[in-house]
């Protein structure tokens, strides 16, 4: 039996061989027994070897050490042989495991409470699901913090569908400090808009209006536009069409010169929109778009005058303007200056409007059908809406001819641009 170590022993464990019942005066498990010769090594195995002189290793002590080492790994099968038993303290009782949480327990941070706050605020089950699918961390917000932010949004008229639209485009909107300084921002923003409805429309298009600092962002932008003749109320109308005008507007000397070259007076209806488009655009982009139209024979002042009368023309890409101009000048054989009077030729879609209607005009001329689409009627036909165009030039004929013309028209209209279906145009967030 292996018992606790003796401090005076050179061995880690004591080896005790139980004696025979007839010759052992003590109980079988006693630590002190009469010396009993071991059947294998011939020395008393229930006693410790005597201290040996330094530097000498007795044969008997070596055999006892080897024997004790072997007994650690090989336990005898019989009860008469020596056995090893490690005496240790009883194990301390382990703490009971924590009971598993119930299935409906809310997540840490108030997940169930946050969802209940959204429901009580007016969101339907579908709207709550859409919010959590777009930003799952909303469900783990502290209920009191979320309720305070939602109450702040209620003050400007936001409801459940509006919140879903904002979260879909700005997932981390509720993580910001919405209520901090909101009164000062709302008071300043109401000076820009004529009604709370316009303010709500502007916030839906750009929720960052509720986070801009009044003194560092909002007020300097208003003063910038006032320097070029645009008052606060006009700037509010601009924000409905250019939501990021607050944070992106830059009006340096070169841009002010471009505004002057447009030839627009400050009281013109399109002046504020032309200024806002030039203010949010980069100078390199403006130069590229002006140079693109100059290739068709226009001067820089003519192009800037066209931009002043049609500010959205500056938002079109260089590729779209170039493709439309090439088709108008090269295929339709119209002079380039017609664009100065009819700018819709640049805005219209080439694959669905210009090309199908011009080819149908050629088909009507080939079949000698009336009315013809040529001359001044061509530009009028290109500006018509789809149903009116079909009534005037396709369905006005008998059924057989109308069926043939409609098949030809929709067949040409269904031809897409090369590799158009493979374009990855997955837009997330706001369109701007």
GROMACS .gro file of C-alpha atoms in nm:
model
  432
    1UNK     CA    1   0.000   0.000   0.000
    2UNK     CA    2   0.131   0.346  -0.086
    3UNK     CA    3   0.074   0.597   0.191
    4UNK     CA    4   0.161   0.960   0.252
    5UNK     CA    5   0.534   1.042   0.231
    6UNK     CA    6   0.738   1.058   0.549
    7UNK     CA    7   0.945   1.378   0.581
    8UNK     CA    8   1.243   1.180   0.706
    9UNK     CA    9   1.221   0.927   0.425
   10UNK     CA   10   1.444   0.950   0.113
   11UNK     CA   11   1.156   0.804  -0.090
   12UNK     CA   12   0.848   0.983  -0.206
   13UNK     CA   13   0.616   0.700  -0.105
   14UNK     CA   14   0.625   0.436   0.163
   15UNK     CA   15   0.591   0.075   0.053
   16UNK     CA   16   0.407  -0.136   0.303
   17UNK     CA   17   0.369  -0.510   0.252
   18UNK     CA   18   0.083  -0.655   0.456
   19UNK     CA   19   0.202  -0.936   0.682
   20UNK     CA   20   0.050  -1.278   0.738
   21UNK     CA   21  -0.239  -1.299   0.977
   22UNK     CA   22  -0.058  -1.546   1.205
   23UNK     CA   23   0.259  -1.340   1.249
   24UNK     CA   24   0.135  -0.978   1.238
   25UNK     CA   25   0.026  -0.839   1.574
   26UNK     CA   26  -0.118  -0.521   1.417
   27UNK     CA   27  -0.413  -0.485   1.187
   28UNK     CA   28  -0.346  -0.548   0.820
   29UNK     CA   29  -0.341  -0.188   0.716
   30UNK     CA   30  -0.111  -0.055   0.988
   31UNK     CA   31   0.187   0.157   0.898
   32UNK     CA   32   0.408  -0.001   1.167
   33UNK     CA   33   0.456  -0.377   1.126
   34UNK     CA   34   0.722  -0.619   1.241
   35UNK     CA   35   0.998  -0.670   0.994
   36UNK     CA   36   0.888  -0.933   0.744
   37UNK     CA   37   1.133  -1.057   0.482
   38UNK     CA   38   1.024  -0.991   0.130
   39UNK     CA   39   0.999  -1.309  -0.075
   40UNK     CA   40   1.191  -1.158  -0.368
   41UNK     CA   41   1.460  -0.930  -0.228
   42UNK     CA   42   1.497  -1.079   0.119
   43UNK     CA   43   1.492  -0.755   0.314
   44UNK     CA   44   1.218  -0.606   0.522
   45UNK     CA   45   1.001  -0.417   0.278
   46UNK     CA   46   0.789  -0.243   0.540
   47UNK     CA   47   1.078  -0.045   0.677
   48UNK     CA   48   1.292   0.224   0.530
   49UNK     CA   49   1.657   0.159   0.454
   50UNK     CA   50   1.906   0.293   0.704
   51UNK     CA   51   2.091   0.611   0.614
   52UNK     CA   52   2.391   0.525   0.401
   53UNK     CA   53   2.719   0.702   0.395
   54UNK     CA   54   2.757   0.977   0.140
   55UNK     CA   55   2.872   0.856  -0.199
   56UNK     CA   56   2.774   0.491  -0.144
   57UNK     CA   57   2.474   0.324  -0.299
   58UNK     CA   58   2.380  -0.007  -0.150
   59UNK     CA   59   2.255  -0.287  -0.365
   60UNK     CA   60   1.955  -0.345  -0.147
   61UNK     CA   61   1.851   0.021  -0.158
   62UNK     CA   62   1.883   0.019  -0.537
   63UNK     CA   63   1.664  -0.291  -0.565
   64UNK     CA   64   1.403  -0.132  -0.338
   65UNK     CA   65   1.398   0.183  -0.551
   66UNK     CA   66   1.361  -0.014  -0.875
   67UNK     CA   67   1.092  -0.228  -0.720
   68UNK     CA   68   0.899   0.075  -0.595
   69UNK     CA   69   0.929   0.238  -0.935
   70UNK     CA   70   0.790  -0.071  -1.109
   71UNK     CA   71   0.501  -0.092  -0.868
   72UNK     CA   72   0.391   0.254  -0.974
   73UNK     CA   73   0.316   0.124  -1.324
   74UNK     CA   74   0.234  -0.242  -1.271
   75UNK     CA   75  -0.040  -0.308  -1.016
   76UNK     CA   76  -0.035  -0.668  -0.884
   77UNK     CA   77  -0.343  -0.869  -0.955
   78UNK     CA   78  -0.343  -1.076  -0.634
   79UNK     CA   79  -0.434  -0.943  -0.297
   80UNK     CA   80  -0.124  -1.106  -0.137
   81UNK     CA   81   0.117  -0.909  -0.347
   82UNK     CA   82   0.217  -0.554  -0.274
   83UNK     CA   83  -0.029  -0.299  -0.395
   84UNK     CA   84  -0.005   0.074  -0.446
   85UNK     CA   85  -0.265   0.305  -0.315
   86UNK     CA   86  -0.240   0.683  -0.340
   87UNK     CA   87  -0.389   0.840  -0.033
   88UNK     CA   88  -0.523   1.185  -0.114
   89UNK     CA   89  -0.770   1.429   0.020
   90UNK     CA   90  -1.131   1.372  -0.078
   91UNK     CA   91  -1.220   1.578  -0.386
   92UNK     CA   92  -1.401   1.900  -0.317
   93UNK     CA   93  -1.757   1.898  -0.444
   94UNK     CA   94  -1.785   2.078  -0.778
   95UNK     CA   95  -2.033   2.365  -0.796
   96UNK     CA   96  -2.362   2.277  -0.958
   97UNK     CA   97  -2.382   2.378  -1.326
   98UNK     CA   98  -2.579   2.685  -1.418
   99UNK     CA   99  -2.924   2.599  -1.537
  100UNK     CA  100  -2.969   2.658  -1.911
  101UNK     CA  101  -3.157   2.976  -2.001
  102UNK     CA  102  -3.515   2.937  -2.109
  103UNK     CA  103  -3.574   2.942  -2.486
  104UNK     CA  104  -3.743   3.281  -2.480
  105UNK     CA  105  -3.481   3.451  -2.261
  106UNK     CA  106  -3.361   3.784  -2.412
  107UNK     CA  107  -3.001   3.827  -2.516
  108UNK     CA  108  -2.756   4.013  -2.297
  109UNK     CA  109  -2.805   4.388  -2.338
  110UNK     CA  110  -3.183   4.381  -2.354
  111UNK     CA  111  -3.254   4.210  -2.687
  112UNK     CA  112  -3.613   4.123  -2.603
  113UNK     CA  113  -3.665   4.464  -2.447
  114UNK     CA  114  -3.530   4.641  -2.757
  115UNK     CA  115  -3.767   4.447  -2.982
  116UNK     CA  116  -4.057   4.532  -2.752
  117UNK     CA  117  -3.959   4.900  -2.768
  118UNK     CA  118  -3.973   4.888  -3.149
  119UNK     CA  119  -4.315   4.728  -3.136
  120UNK     CA  120  -4.452   4.977  -2.886
  121UNK     CA  121  -4.309   5.263  -3.094
  122UNK     CA  122  -4.531   5.158  -3.383
  123UNK     CA  123  -4.328   4.915  -3.593
  124UNK     CA  124  -4.509   4.611  -3.726
  125UNK     CA  125  -4.369   4.259  -3.708
  126UNK     CA  126  -4.255   4.281  -4.071
  127UNK     CA  127  -4.082   4.613  -4.012
  128UNK     CA  128  -3.906   4.481  -3.700
  129UNK     CA  129  -3.787   4.178  -3.895
  130UNK     CA  130  -3.652   4.398  -4.174
  131UNK     CA  131  -3.468   4.622  -3.927
  132UNK     CA  132  -3.310   4.326  -3.748
  133UNK     CA  133  -3.212   4.156  -4.073
  134UNK     CA  134  -3.036   4.473  -4.191
  135UNK     CA  135  -2.874   4.554  -3.853
  136UNK     CA  136  -2.898   4.271  -3.594
  137UNK     CA  137  -2.724   4.482  -3.328
  138UNK     CA  138  -3.042   4.689  -3.290
  139UNK     CA  139  -3.196   4.394  -3.106
  140UNK     CA  140  -2.916   4.407  -2.847
  141UNK     CA  141  -2.943   4.776  -2.768
  142UNK     CA  142  -3.029   4.898  -2.420
  143UNK     CA  143  -3.407   4.952  -2.417
  144UNK     CA  144  -3.392   5.290  -2.242
  145UNK     CA  145  -3.134   5.427  -2.488
  146UNK     CA  146  -3.329   5.298  -2.789
  147UNK     CA  147  -3.655   5.438  -2.656
  148UNK     CA  148  -3.497   5.780  -2.604
  149UNK     CA  149  -3.366   5.787  -2.964
  150UNK     CA  150  -3.698   5.676  -3.108
  151UNK     CA  151  -3.883   5.943  -2.914
  152UNK     CA  152  -3.644   6.201  -3.059
  153UNK     CA  153  -3.723   6.077  -3.410
  154UNK     CA  154  -4.094   6.092  -3.337
  155UNK     CA  155  -4.061   6.466  -3.280
  156UNK     CA  156  -3.989   6.524  -3.648
  157UNK     CA  157  -4.266   6.291  -3.768
  158UNK     CA  158  -4.077   5.968  -3.838
  159UNK     CA  159  -4.278   5.645  -3.830
  160UNK     CA  160  -4.211   5.275  -3.876
  161UNK     CA  161  -4.178   5.266  -4.258
  162UNK     CA  162  -3.953   5.572  -4.246
  163UNK     CA  163  -3.727   5.406  -3.988
  164UNK     CA  164  -3.705   5.091  -4.203
  165UNK     CA  165  -3.602   5.300  -4.503
  166UNK     CA  166  -3.332   5.479  -4.303
  167UNK     CA  167  -3.194   5.161  -4.143
  168UNK     CA  168  -3.187   4.986  -4.481
  169UNK     CA  169  -2.960   5.258  -4.617
  170UNK     CA  170  -2.777   5.361  -4.298
  171UNK     CA  171  -2.755   5.046  -4.079
  172UNK     CA  172  -2.565   5.219  -3.797
  173UNK     CA  173  -2.798   5.517  -3.778
  174UNK     CA  174  -2.935   5.428  -3.434
  175UNK     CA  175  -2.583   5.376  -3.299
  176UNK     CA  176  -2.510   5.750  -3.323
  177UNK     CA  177  -2.590   6.023  -3.073
  178UNK     CA  178  -2.922   6.127  -3.218
  179UNK     CA  179  -3.069   6.302  -2.917
  180UNK     CA  180  -2.754   6.499  -2.829
  181UNK     CA  181  -2.815   6.861  -2.935
  182UNK     CA  182  -3.121   6.766  -3.139
  183UNK     CA  183  -3.322   7.069  -3.032
  184UNK     CA  184  -3.061   7.311  -3.167
  185UNK     CA  185  -3.036   7.120  -3.496
  186UNK     CA  186  -3.411   7.105  -3.547
  187UNK     CA  187  -3.447   7.476  -3.469
  188UNK     CA  188  -3.180   7.559  -3.728
  189UNK     CA  189  -3.313   7.318  -3.992
  190UNK     CA  190  -3.664   7.461  -3.960
  191UNK     CA  191  -3.524   7.794  -4.080
  192UNK     CA  192  -3.429   7.624  -4.409
  193UNK     CA  193  -3.759   7.448  -4.481
  194UNK     CA  194  -4.101   7.597  -4.512
  195UNK     CA  195  -4.278   7.308  -4.335
  196UNK     CA  196  -4.206   7.003  -4.126
  197UNK     CA  197  -4.309   6.787  -4.421
  198UNK     CA  198  -4.021   6.922  -4.629
  199UNK     CA  199  -3.787   6.871  -4.334
  200UNK     CA  200  -3.900   6.509  -4.306
  201UNK     CA  201  -3.843   6.453  -4.679
  202UNK     CA  202  -3.492   6.595  -4.652
  203UNK     CA  203  -3.413   6.378  -4.348
  204UNK     CA  204  -3.534   6.066  -4.528
  205UNK     CA  205  -3.303   6.143  -4.818
  206UNK     CA  206  -3.008   6.230  -4.593
  207UNK     CA  207  -3.046   6.119  -4.226
  208UNK     CA  208  -2.708   6.276  -4.148
  209UNK     CA  209  -2.888   6.609  -4.121
  210UNK     CA  210  -2.978   6.499  -3.767
  211UNK     CA  211  -2.609   6.448  -3.683
  212UNK     CA  212  -2.445   6.756  -3.837
  213UNK     CA  213  -2.305   7.010  -3.593
  214UNK     CA  214  -2.479   7.345  -3.619
  215UNK     CA  215  -2.176   7.571  -3.570
  216UNK     CA  216  -1.919   7.363  -3.758
  217UNK     CA  217  -2.122   7.225  -4.050
  218UNK     CA  218  -2.470   7.369  -4.099
  219UNK     CA  219  -2.410   7.740  -4.040
  220UNK     CA  220  -2.090   7.766  -4.256
  221UNK     CA  221  -2.269   7.598  -4.547
  222UNK     CA  222  -2.562   7.840  -4.526
  223UNK     CA  223  -2.323   8.135  -4.519
  224UNK     CA  224  -2.137   7.991  -4.822
  225UNK     CA  225  -2.452   7.985  -5.033
  226UNK     CA  226  -2.563   8.324  -4.909
  227UNK     CA  227  -2.237   8.459  -5.051
  228UNK     CA  228  -2.350   8.364  -5.404
  229UNK     CA  229  -2.707   8.489  -5.366
  230UNK     CA  230  -2.892   8.180  -5.240
  231UNK     CA  231  -3.093   8.235  -4.922
  232UNK     CA  232  -3.181   7.978  -4.655
  233UNK     CA  233  -3.525   7.898  -4.802
  234UNK     CA  234  -3.374   7.839  -5.148
  235UNK     CA  235  -3.105   7.621  -4.992
  236UNK     CA  236  -3.381   7.412  -4.832
  237UNK     CA  237  -3.528   7.345  -5.178
  238UNK     CA  238  -3.181   7.254  -5.301
  239UNK     CA  239  -3.141   7.001  -5.021
  240UNK     CA  240  -3.447   6.814  -5.144
  241UNK     CA  241  -3.276   6.750  -5.478
  242UNK     CA  242  -2.911   6.750  -5.362
  243UNK     CA  243  -2.920   6.585  -5.018
  244UNK     CA  244  -2.541   6.597  -4.965
  245UNK     CA  245  -2.501   6.964  -5.051
  246UNK     CA  246  -2.437   7.045  -4.684
  247UNK     CA  247  -2.119   6.842  -4.649
  248UNK     CA  248  -1.987   6.846  -5.008
  249UNK     CA  249  -2.028   7.205  -5.124
  250UNK     CA  250  -1.709   7.387  -5.222
  251UNK     CA  251  -1.716   7.725  -5.399
  252UNK     CA  252  -1.366   7.848  -5.477
  253UNK     CA  253  -1.268   8.121  -5.721
  254UNK     CA  254  -1.265   7.891  -6.026
  255UNK     CA  255  -1.615   7.762  -5.955
  256UNK     CA  256  -1.743   8.115  -5.900
  257UNK     CA  257  -1.605   8.203  -6.244
  258UNK     CA  258  -1.790   7.904  -6.395
  259UNK     CA  259  -2.111   8.023  -6.231
  260UNK     CA  260  -2.063   8.366  -6.386
  261UNK     CA  261  -2.002   8.215  -6.731
  262UNK     CA  262  -2.335   8.030  -6.724
  263UNK     CA  263  -2.500   8.367  -6.780
  264UNK     CA  264  -2.781   8.302  -6.532
  265UNK     CA  265  -2.914   8.594  -6.325
  266UNK     CA  266  -2.950   8.533  -5.953
  267UNK     CA  267  -3.328   8.553  -5.970
  268UNK     CA  268  -3.350   8.277  -6.236
  269UNK     CA  269  -3.547   7.966  -6.141
  270UNK     CA  270  -3.258   7.730  -6.220
  271UNK     CA  271  -2.983   7.947  -6.069
  272UNK     CA  272  -2.981   7.778  -5.726
  273UNK     CA  273  -2.980   7.429  -5.880
  274UNK     CA  274  -2.698   7.514  -6.120
  275UNK     CA  275  -2.491   7.657  -5.834
  276UNK     CA  276  -2.553   7.351  -5.617
  277UNK     CA  277  -2.449   7.108  -5.894
  278UNK     CA  278  -2.131   7.304  -5.960
  279UNK     CA  279  -2.064   7.328  -5.585
  280UNK     CA  280  -2.081   6.953  -5.520
  281UNK     CA  281  -1.890   6.855  -5.838
  282UNK     CA  282  -1.513   6.820  -5.866
  283UNK     CA  283  -1.332   7.056  -6.099
  284UNK     CA  284  -1.177   6.766  -6.290
  285UNK     CA  285  -1.525   6.622  -6.355
  286UNK     CA  286  -1.656   6.957  -6.479
  287UNK     CA  287  -1.360   6.997  -6.716
  288UNK     CA  288  -1.407   6.646  -6.859
  289UNK     CA  289  -1.778   6.699  -6.927
  290UNK     CA  290  -1.722   7.038  -7.088
  291UNK     CA  291  -1.446   6.897  -7.308
  292UNK     CA  292  -1.671   6.606  -7.411
  293UNK     CA  293  -1.929   6.842  -7.562
  294UNK     CA  294  -1.665   7.069  -7.712
  295UNK     CA  295  -1.565   6.779  -7.939
  296UNK     CA  296  -1.898   6.819  -8.122
  297UNK     CA  297  -1.832   7.181  -8.212
  298UNK     CA  298  -1.961   7.370  -7.909
  299UNK     CA  299  -1.769   7.643  -7.733
  300UNK     CA  300  -1.705   7.641  -7.359
  301UNK     CA  301  -1.950   7.927  -7.304
  302UNK     CA  302  -2.221   7.743  -7.500
  303UNK     CA  303  -2.169   7.431  -7.290
  304UNK     CA  304  -2.180   7.627  -6.964
  305UNK     CA  305  -2.492   7.809  -7.083
  306UNK     CA  306  -2.648   7.468  -7.156
  307UNK     CA  307  -2.552   7.356  -6.806
  308UNK     CA  308  -2.710   7.668  -6.660
  309UNK     CA  309  -3.042   7.606  -6.834
  310UNK     CA  310  -3.034   7.231  -6.760
  311UNK     CA  311  -2.832   7.175  -6.442
  312UNK     CA  312  -2.899   6.800  -6.440
  313UNK     CA  313  -2.701   6.770  -6.762
  314UNK     CA  314  -2.388   6.800  -6.551
  315UNK     CA  315  -2.490   6.487  -6.360
  316UNK     CA  316  -2.486   6.265  -6.672
  317UNK     CA  317  -2.183   6.050  -6.736
  318UNK     CA  318  -1.940   6.124  -7.015
  319UNK     CA  319  -2.015   5.787  -7.178
  320UNK     CA  320  -2.392   5.844  -7.196
  321UNK     CA  321  -2.361   6.194  -7.342
  322UNK     CA  322  -2.107   6.076  -7.599
  323UNK     CA  323  -2.315   5.777  -7.714
  324UNK     CA  324  -2.631   5.985  -7.751
  325UNK     CA  325  -2.451   6.262  -7.938
  326UNK     CA  326  -2.288   6.016  -8.178
  327UNK     CA  327  -2.626   5.858  -8.258
  328UNK     CA  328  -2.801   6.195  -8.302
  329UNK     CA  329  -2.530   6.336  -8.527
  330UNK     CA  330  -2.412   6.019  -8.704
  331UNK     CA  331  -2.725   5.805  -8.747
  332UNK     CA  332  -3.017   6.046  -8.724
  333UNK     CA  333  -2.824   6.306  -8.930
  334UNK     CA  334  -2.932   6.594  -8.709
  335UNK     CA  335  -2.706   6.895  -8.654
  336UNK     CA  336  -2.526   6.907  -8.321
  337UNK     CA  337  -2.668   7.248  -8.236
  338UNK     CA  338  -3.016   7.094  -8.206
  339UNK     CA  339  -2.908   6.972  -7.863
  340UNK     CA  340  -2.886   7.334  -7.745
  341UNK     CA  341  -3.258   7.371  -7.814
  342UNK     CA  342  -3.366   7.013  -7.745
  343UNK     CA  343  -3.152   6.886  -7.457
  344UNK     CA  344  -3.384   6.587  -7.404
  345UNK     CA  345  -3.188   6.417  -7.684
  346UNK     CA  346  -2.902   6.379  -7.438
  347UNK     CA  347  -3.123   6.272  -7.145
  348UNK     CA  348  -3.328   6.012  -7.338
  349UNK     CA  349  -3.234   5.644  -7.322
  350UNK     CA  350  -3.065   5.535  -7.641
  351UNK     CA  351  -3.172   5.166  -7.634
  352UNK     CA  352  -3.537   5.215  -7.535
  353UNK     CA  353  -3.634   5.556  -7.681
  354UNK     CA  354  -3.411   5.705  -7.950
  355UNK     CA  355  -3.313   5.396  -8.147
  356UNK     CA  356  -3.653   5.209  -8.153
  357UNK     CA  357  -3.855   5.518  -8.247
  358UNK     CA  358  -3.614   5.631  -8.516
  359UNK     CA  359  -3.609   5.281  -8.671
  360UNK     CA  360  -3.990   5.264  -8.657
  361UNK     CA  361  -4.000   5.596  -8.840
  362UNK     CA  362  -3.791   5.436  -9.115
  363UNK     CA  363  -4.026   5.136  -9.126
  364UNK     CA  364  -4.330   5.364  -9.164
  365UNK     CA  365  -4.157   5.547  -9.449
  366UNK     CA  366  -4.069   5.217  -9.619
  367UNK     CA  367  -4.430   5.094  -9.594
  368UNK     CA  368  -4.557   5.439  -9.707
  369UNK     CA  369  -4.788   5.467  -9.410
  370UNK     CA  370  -4.933   5.783  -9.266
  371UNK     CA  371  -4.859   5.969  -9.048
  372UNK     CA  372  -4.488   5.982  -9.116
  373UNK     CA  373  -4.230   6.043  -8.841
  374UNK     CA  374  -3.990   6.287  -9.002
  375UNK     CA  375  -3.891   6.651  -8.989
  376UNK     CA  376  -4.038   6.841  -8.696
  377UNK     CA  377  -4.264   6.543  -8.617
  378UNK     CA  378  -3.955   6.334  -8.534
  379UNK     CA  379  -3.854   6.550  -8.239
  380UNK     CA  380  -4.215   6.561  -8.121
  381UNK     CA  381  -4.241   6.182  -8.146
  382UNK     CA  382  -3.920   6.135  -7.951
  383UNK     CA  383  -4.053   6.343  -7.663
  384UNK     CA  384  -4.387   6.158  -7.637
  385UNK     CA  385  -4.465   5.910  -7.365
  386UNK     CA  386  -4.475   5.545  -7.460
  387UNK     CA  387  -4.853   5.492  -7.470
  388UNK     CA  388  -4.916   5.814  -7.663
  389UNK     CA  389  -4.646   5.730  -7.917
  390UNK     CA  390  -4.800   5.387  -7.980
  391UNK     CA  391  -5.149   5.535  -8.021
  392UNK     CA  392  -5.031   5.799  -8.267
  393UNK     CA  393  -4.803   5.589  -8.491
  394UNK     CA  394  -4.877   5.217  -8.435
  395UNK     CA  395  -5.229   5.141  -8.315
  396UNK     CA  396  -5.385   5.397  -8.548
  397UNK     CA  397  -5.357   5.146  -8.838
  398UNK     CA  398  -5.562   4.833  -8.896
  399UNK     CA  399  -5.501   4.525  -8.684
  400UNK     CA  400  -5.271   4.342  -8.926
  401UNK     CA  401  -5.043   4.639  -8.987
  402UNK     CA  402  -5.052   4.743  -8.623
  403UNK     CA  403  -4.951   4.390  -8.516
  404UNK     CA  404  -4.660   4.393  -8.760
  405UNK     CA  405  -4.544   4.738  -8.650
  406UNK     CA  406  -4.572   4.654  -8.279
  407UNK     CA  407  -4.372   4.333  -8.327
  408UNK     CA  408  -4.101   4.528  -8.508
  409UNK     CA  409  -4.097   4.808  -8.249
  410UNK     CA  410  -4.082   4.587  -7.942
  411UNK     CA  411  -3.830   4.359  -8.110
  412UNK     CA  412  -3.593   4.650  -8.165
  413UNK     CA  413  -3.663   4.782  -7.817
  414UNK     CA  414  -3.578   4.444  -7.662
  415UNK     CA  415  -3.225   4.448  -7.805
  416UNK     CA  416  -3.000   4.537  -7.514
  417UNK     CA  417  -2.662   4.695  -7.518
  418UNK     CA  418  -2.372   4.452  -7.554
  419UNK     CA  419  -2.293   4.287  -7.218
  420UNK     CA  420  -2.559   4.499  -7.048
  421UNK     CA  421  -2.698   4.197  -6.862
  422UNK     CA  422  -2.355   4.122  -6.712
  423UNK     CA  423  -2.303   4.464  -6.557
  424UNK     CA  424  -2.281   4.448  -6.179
  425UNK     CA  425  -2.500   4.741  -6.081
  426UNK     CA  426  -2.594   4.633  -5.730
  427UNK     CA  427  -2.656   4.960  -5.547
  428UNK     CA  428  -2.685   4.964  -5.169
  429UNK     CA  429  -2.768   5.266  -4.970
  430UNK     CA  430  -2.890   5.596  -5.099
  431UNK     CA  431  -2.880   5.656  -5.476
  432UNK     CA  432  -2.645   5.949  -5.435
   0.00000   0.00000   0.00000
